[in-house]
Short mmCIF file of C-alpha atoms in Angstrom, two decimals:
data_model
loop_
_atom_site.label_atom_id
_atom_site.label_comp_id
_atom_site.label_asym_id
_atom_site.label_seq_id
_atom_site.Cartn_x
_atom_site.Cartn_y
_atom_site.Cartn_z
CA MET A 1 -1.05 -2.44 -24.62
CA ALA A 2 0.87 -4.04 -21.72
CA LYS A 3 0.58 -7.58 -20.13
CA VAL A 4 0.24 -6.98 -16.29
CA ALA A 5 0.26 -9.31 -13.34
CA ILE A 6 -0.95 -7.95 -9.87
CA VAL A 7 0.29 -10.28 -7.15
CA GLY A 8 -1.64 -9.60 -3.99
CA CYS A 9 -4.84 -8.54 -5.50
CA GLY A 10 -6.87 -7.24 -2.56
CA ALA A 11 -8.66 -4.02 -2.13
CA MET A 12 -6.03 -1.84 -3.53
CA GLY A 13 -4.73 -4.21 -6.13
CA SER A 14 -8.29 -4.64 -7.35
CA VAL A 15 -8.70 -1.04 -8.03
CA TYR A 16 -5.52 -1.00 -9.98
CA ALA A 17 -6.71 -4.07 -11.82
CA ALA A 18 -10.18 -2.78 -12.83
CA LEU A 19 -8.95 0.50 -14.18
CA MET A 20 -5.99 -1.09 -16.11
CA VAL A 21 -8.32 -3.74 -17.71
CA ASP A 22 -10.79 -0.82 -18.57
CA ALA A 23 -7.91 1.00 -20.31
CA GLY A 24 -7.31 -2.11 -22.53
CA HIS A 25 -4.36 -3.83 -20.79
CA GLU A 26 -4.15 -7.59 -20.41
CA VAL A 27 -4.34 -7.95 -16.58
CA HIS A 28 -3.87 -11.14 -14.40
CA ALA A 29 -5.05 -10.82 -10.78
CA VAL A 30 -3.27 -13.24 -8.21
CA THR A 31 -4.96 -13.42 -4.83
CA LEU A 32 -4.88 -16.07 -2.03
CA TRP A 33 -8.68 -15.32 -1.24
CA ALA A 34 -10.35 -18.26 -3.09
CA ASP A 35 -13.77 -16.50 -3.05
CA HIS A 36 -12.38 -13.38 -4.47
CA ALA A 37 -10.63 -15.18 -7.33
CA GLU A 38 -13.67 -17.25 -8.23
CA ALA A 39 -16.06 -14.16 -8.18
CA MET A 40 -13.52 -12.31 -10.43
CA ARG A 41 -13.26 -15.40 -12.87
CA THR A 42 -17.11 -15.91 -13.10
CA ARG A 43 -18.66 -12.49 -12.61
CA GLY A 44 -15.92 -10.11 -13.38
CA LEU A 45 -14.41 -7.56 -11.07
CA ARG A 46 -16.51 -4.50 -10.08
CA CYS A 47 -14.71 -1.35 -8.94
CA GLU A 48 -16.84 1.64 -7.82
CA GLY A 49 -16.06 4.89 -5.99
CA ALA A 50 -14.05 7.99 -7.11
CA SER A 51 -13.15 6.52 -10.66
CA GLY A 52 -16.88 5.74 -11.22
CA ASP A 53 -18.63 2.25 -11.38
CA ARG A 54 -17.49 -0.39 -13.83
CA THR A 55 -17.33 -4.31 -13.90
CA VAL A 56 -14.59 -5.77 -16.11
CA PRO A 57 -13.70 -9.42 -17.14
CA ILE A 58 -10.41 -10.34 -15.82
CA SER A 59 -8.08 -13.54 -15.39
CA ALA A 60 -7.97 -14.31 -11.80
CA SER A 61 -6.17 -17.15 -9.86
CA ALA A 62 -4.50 -18.13 -6.60
CA THR A 63 -1.06 -18.70 -8.28
CA THR A 64 1.20 -17.39 -10.89
CA ASP A 65 1.21 -20.61 -12.77
CA GLY A 66 0.32 -20.27 -16.49
CA ILE A 67 0.40 -16.51 -16.59
CA GLY A 68 3.72 -16.35 -18.59
CA VAL A 69 6.01 -13.43 -18.99
CA CYS A 70 4.71 -9.92 -18.32
CA ASP A 71 5.78 -6.50 -19.15
CA LEU A 72 4.64 -5.22 -15.59
CA VAL A 73 4.53 -7.12 -12.26
CA ILE A 74 2.95 -5.17 -9.36
CA ILE A 75 3.53 -6.72 -5.92
CA ALA A 76 0.68 -5.34 -3.82
CA THR A 77 0.53 -7.82 -0.90
CA LYS A 78 0.84 -6.95 2.88
CA ALA A 79 4.35 -6.41 3.90
CA PHE A 80 4.74 -9.71 5.64
CA ASP A 81 3.86 -11.62 2.54
CA VAL A 82 6.38 -9.90 0.08
CA GLU A 83 8.98 -12.54 0.29
CA ALA A 84 6.69 -15.29 -0.75
CA ALA A 85 5.21 -12.98 -3.40
CA ALA A 86 8.47 -12.18 -4.95
CA ARG A 87 9.54 -15.69 -5.06
CA SER A 88 6.28 -16.56 -6.81
CA CYS A 89 7.04 -13.91 -9.54
CA ALA A 90 9.97 -15.97 -11.19
CA PRO A 91 7.76 -17.32 -14.17
CA LEU A 92 6.57 -13.75 -14.99
CA LEU A 93 9.95 -12.11 -15.51
CA ASP A 94 12.24 -11.70 -18.56
CA GLY A 95 15.04 -9.20 -19.03
CA GLU A 96 12.65 -6.35 -19.72
CA THR A 97 10.06 -6.83 -16.97
CA VAL A 98 9.49 -4.16 -14.43
CA VAL A 99 8.57 -5.05 -10.98
CA GLN A 100 6.78 -2.58 -8.79
CA THR A 101 6.57 -3.26 -4.99
CA ILE A 102 3.63 -1.31 -3.36
CA GLN A 103 3.26 -1.76 0.33
CA ASN A 104 2.62 0.29 3.44
CA GLY A 105 5.53 0.72 5.95
CA LEU A 106 9.06 0.05 5.55
CA GLY A 107 11.39 -2.78 4.38
CA SER A 108 9.50 -4.43 1.59
CA PRO A 109 11.75 -3.44 -1.32
CA GLU A 110 14.88 -4.55 0.66
CA ILE A 111 13.13 -7.95 0.89
CA ALA A 112 11.98 -8.15 -2.76
CA ALA A 113 15.19 -6.80 -4.58
CA PRO A 114 17.62 -9.52 -3.84
CA ILE A 115 15.11 -12.09 -4.97
CA LEU A 116 14.03 -10.33 -8.16
CA GLY A 117 17.17 -8.35 -9.10
CA PRO A 118 17.45 -4.93 -7.92
CA ASP A 119 17.90 -3.44 -11.37
CA ARG A 120 14.35 -4.49 -12.26
CA VAL A 121 12.49 -3.16 -9.12
CA ALA A 122 10.69 0.13 -8.80
CA VAL A 123 9.53 1.17 -5.34
CA GLY A 124 5.89 2.52 -5.16
CA VAL A 125 3.73 4.28 -2.67
CA VAL A 126 0.14 5.33 -3.14
CA GLY A 127 -1.96 7.90 -1.12
CA GLY A 128 -5.53 9.06 -0.80
CA PHE A 129 -7.44 6.06 -2.18
CA GLY A 130 -9.09 4.56 1.06
CA ALA A 131 -9.87 1.14 -0.69
CA SER A 132 -11.95 -1.69 0.55
CA LEU A 133 -13.50 -4.94 -0.63
CA ARG A 134 -17.23 -4.70 -0.27
CA GLY A 135 -17.40 -8.46 -1.12
CA PRO A 136 -15.65 -11.09 -3.24
CA GLY A 137 -15.08 -9.49 -6.69
CA HIS A 138 -16.07 -6.08 -5.61
CA ALA A 139 -13.83 -3.22 -4.66
CA HIS A 140 -14.68 0.41 -3.59
CA HIS A 141 -12.34 3.29 -3.22
CA ASN A 142 -12.88 6.81 -1.69
CA GLY A 143 -10.43 8.73 -3.67
CA MET A 144 -7.39 8.83 -6.10
CA GLU A 145 -4.76 10.92 -4.82
CA MET A 146 -1.32 9.91 -6.45
CA ILE A 147 0.84 6.92 -7.37
CA ARG A 148 4.45 7.56 -6.82
CA PHE A 149 7.40 5.39 -8.01
CA GLY A 150 11.25 5.54 -8.06
CA PRO A 151 13.93 3.20 -9.10
CA TYR A 152 15.35 0.92 -6.18
CA ALA A 153 18.79 0.39 -7.67
CA GLY A 154 19.65 0.47 -11.40
CA LEU A 155 16.31 0.33 -13.10
CA PRO A 156 16.80 2.37 -16.46
CA PRO A 157 14.70 5.52 -16.62
CA GLU A 158 13.18 4.55 -19.87
CA ARG A 159 11.79 1.38 -18.31
CA LEU A 160 10.54 3.11 -15.19
CA ARG A 161 8.88 5.75 -17.46
CA GLY A 162 7.26 2.91 -19.61
CA ALA A 163 5.84 1.23 -16.51
CA ALA A 164 4.34 4.74 -15.28
CA GLU A 165 2.67 5.09 -18.74
CA VAL A 166 0.61 2.00 -18.19
CA TRP A 167 -0.61 3.59 -14.92
CA GLU A 168 -1.36 6.99 -16.55
CA SER A 169 -3.20 5.21 -19.42
CA ALA A 170 -5.52 3.84 -16.77
CA GLY A 171 -6.45 7.23 -15.19
CA PHE A 172 -3.81 7.43 -12.53
CA ARG A 173 -1.75 10.43 -11.66
CA VAL A 174 1.85 9.41 -11.43
CA ALA A 175 4.86 11.13 -10.00
CA LEU A 176 8.43 9.71 -10.47
CA PHE A 177 11.02 10.26 -7.78
CA ASP A 178 14.83 9.86 -7.68
CA ASP A 179 14.86 10.13 -3.82
CA ILE A 180 12.91 7.11 -2.80
CA GLN A 181 13.56 7.55 0.93
CA ARG A 182 11.79 10.94 0.71
CA MET A 183 9.09 9.39 -1.19
CA VAL A 184 8.46 6.54 1.11
CA TRP A 185 8.62 8.63 4.35
CA GLU A 186 6.21 11.16 2.95
CA LYS A 187 3.66 8.51 2.75
CA LEU A 188 4.71 6.79 5.81
CA ILE A 189 3.97 9.71 8.14
CA MET A 190 0.47 9.51 6.97
CA ASN A 191 0.13 5.68 7.55
CA VAL A 192 1.66 6.16 10.92
CA ALA A 193 -0.80 8.73 11.95
CA PHE A 194 -3.93 6.88 11.05
CA SER A 195 -3.34 3.17 10.76
CA GLY A 196 -2.45 2.09 14.27
CA SER A 197 -4.81 4.71 15.89
CA SER A 198 -7.72 3.69 13.64
CA CYS A 199 -7.09 -0.14 14.59
CA ALA A 200 -6.81 0.67 18.27
CA THR A 201 -10.01 2.88 18.38
CA GLY A 202 -12.16 1.37 15.49
CA LEU A 203 -12.69 5.02 14.21
CA THR A 204 -12.54 6.11 10.56
CA ILE A 205 -10.03 8.69 9.46
CA GLY A 206 -12.63 11.52 9.68
CA GLU A 207 -13.73 10.38 13.05
CA ILE A 208 -10.24 10.48 14.33
CA LEU A 209 -9.80 14.02 12.95
CA ALA A 210 -12.90 15.02 14.68
CA ASP A 211 -12.18 13.67 18.10
CA SER A 212 -9.65 15.59 20.12
CA ASP A 213 -8.30 12.61 22.05
CA ALA A 214 -7.94 10.33 19.06
CA TRP A 215 -6.48 13.01 16.99
CA ARG A 216 -3.91 13.70 19.81
CA VAL A 217 -2.78 10.09 19.54
CA ALA A 218 -2.61 10.14 15.66
CA ARG A 219 -0.67 13.43 15.65
CA GLY A 220 1.76 12.13 18.36
CA CYS A 221 2.43 9.08 16.13
CA ALA A 222 3.03 11.35 13.08
CA GLU A 223 5.25 13.81 15.24
CA GLU A 224 7.42 10.86 16.20
CA ALA A 225 7.75 9.66 12.64
CA VAL A 226 8.93 13.14 11.51
CA ALA A 227 11.33 13.29 14.29
CA VAL A 228 12.90 9.86 13.27
CA ALA A 229 12.88 10.85 9.67
CA GLY A 230 14.90 14.03 10.56
CA ALA A 231 17.27 12.14 12.71
CA ALA A 232 17.77 9.52 9.88
CA GLY A 233 18.61 12.48 7.35
CA VAL A 234 15.52 12.04 5.48
CA ALA A 235 14.25 15.59 3.93
CA LEU A 236 10.60 15.78 3.67
CA ASP A 237 8.99 18.13 1.25
CA VAL A 238 5.42 18.54 2.24
CA GLY A 239 5.46 21.80 4.02
CA ASP A 240 4.15 21.37 7.60
CA PRO A 241 4.03 17.59 7.82
CA ILE A 242 1.17 17.52 10.51
CA GLU A 243 -1.02 19.88 8.29
CA HIS A 244 -0.12 17.61 5.32
CA VAL A 245 -1.42 14.58 7.23
CA ARG A 246 -4.55 16.38 8.35
CA ARG A 247 -5.27 17.70 4.74
CA LEU A 248 -4.94 14.32 3.08
CA GLY A 249 -6.92 12.61 5.86
CA GLY A 250 -9.62 15.07 5.39
CA GLU A 251 -10.00 14.11 1.83
CA ILE A 252 -10.94 10.58 2.65
CA GLY A 253 -12.54 11.00 6.02
CA GLY A 254 -15.17 8.20 5.50
CA ALA A 255 -12.31 5.60 4.85
CA LYS A 256 -11.09 3.01 7.22
CA PRO A 257 -7.35 2.50 6.98
CA SER A 258 -6.46 -1.10 5.67
CA MET A 259 -5.10 -2.05 9.07
CA LEU A 260 -8.57 -1.49 10.81
CA LEU A 261 -10.18 -3.29 7.75
CA ASP A 262 -7.73 -6.36 8.24
CA PHE A 263 -8.55 -6.47 12.06
CA GLU A 264 -12.30 -6.44 11.51
CA ALA A 265 -11.88 -9.34 8.96
CA GLY A 266 -9.85 -11.34 11.53
CA ARG A 267 -6.68 -10.90 9.45
CA ARG A 268 -3.12 -10.17 10.49
CA CYS A 269 -2.40 -6.43 10.71
CA GLU A 270 0.77 -4.62 9.37
CA ILE A 271 1.45 -2.89 12.63
CA ASP A 272 5.08 -3.95 12.76
CA ALA A 273 5.86 -2.49 9.17
CA ILE A 274 3.97 0.66 9.90
CA ASN A 275 3.83 2.03 13.47
CA GLY A 276 6.32 -0.61 14.60
CA SER A 277 8.93 0.82 12.20
CA ILE A 278 9.17 4.01 14.19
CA PRO A 279 10.43 2.65 17.49
CA ARG A 280 12.55 0.21 15.62
CA LEU A 281 14.46 3.05 13.87
CA GLY A 282 14.21 5.56 16.61
CA ARG A 283 15.71 3.60 19.15
CA PRO A 284 19.28 3.42 17.61
CA LEU A 285 18.88 7.14 16.71
CA GLY A 286 18.17 8.06 20.28
CA VAL A 287 14.62 9.40 19.39
CA PRO A 288 11.96 8.59 21.81
CA THR A 289 8.71 6.96 20.37
CA PRO A 290 6.35 6.58 23.36
CA VAL A 291 3.09 7.14 21.46
CA ASN A 292 3.97 4.59 18.64
CA ASP A 293 5.22 2.18 21.34
CA THR A 294 1.80 2.33 23.08
CA VAL A 295 -0.27 2.07 19.80
CA VAL A 296 1.80 -1.09 18.68
CA GLY A 297 1.28 -2.64 22.10
CA LEU A 298 -2.46 -2.00 21.92
CA VAL A 299 -3.00 -3.35 18.35
CA ARG A 300 -0.88 -6.46 19.18
CA SER A 301 -3.07 -6.99 22.38
CA ARG A 302 -6.39 -6.71 20.19
CA GLU A 303 -4.75 -9.33 17.81
CA ARG A 304 -4.11 -11.67 20.50
CA ALA A 305 -7.68 -11.32 21.78
CA LEU A 306 -8.92 -12.41 18.42
CA LEU A 307 -6.28 -15.17 18.32
CA ILE A 308 -4.78 -13.81 15.12
CA GLU A 309 -1.55 -15.38 14.51
CA PRO A 310 1.61 -13.24 14.21
#
């Protein structure tokens, strides 16, 4: 069994942690939410939803102190916390440790790799989970679509496969990719469609799909992302990308994207790493992105209204 540290153990990280503990791995959850850490330490971590309902004992703390060297480190923070999380991982690493960065949006591996060493980093994306925290020590998820990983630069294939086996042993369906740009962008178009539009409207994914006006905004965001990907030379392999987005969204219609959950909890949103990445990359490529520009502006305005610090 593997020794695993999950740094940034929020909603999604808690789903990973619970299923890995249930599979017999030694898992250490690191979260900055003191009440979440305390609940996990004292009552265990409950995870319910598509995978069933379980409560598992788990080691939980606010820092990486005292955990020691791990076989696998998973950085599951928000994009804007990746640098601090990567720096905190130094005591967890030896020459064989694999570090997987799993964030929404673009740019996180490029921040983490120079700190951690590019030849130990795997880039990860997940889809179709719709995870949330129902309370301290209590995670819920609506689905279990897929975990995808690829080497950032130089990670040996056997170490990537060994890390994937940890996930597979815990019931996750894993696919490995050589083309990490394609992998990341195929997930990004889904995030771009629903994250900003949900945060701007307060609607769930299913409600967006059912509302013609909201869906027109979400679709426009996704279409612009597809256009930027094409201009950047990224070859998507999902058939019709808009129908791909609609299909995956329909499978977790009751879910609120993490951006909306963060906004409702008064936490900073990942708008710049998700919808904001499309205008940022589209501008030098000559691709207009008016829908994403508008959605980014609306979400930033909503954050300012709640006095959420950037």
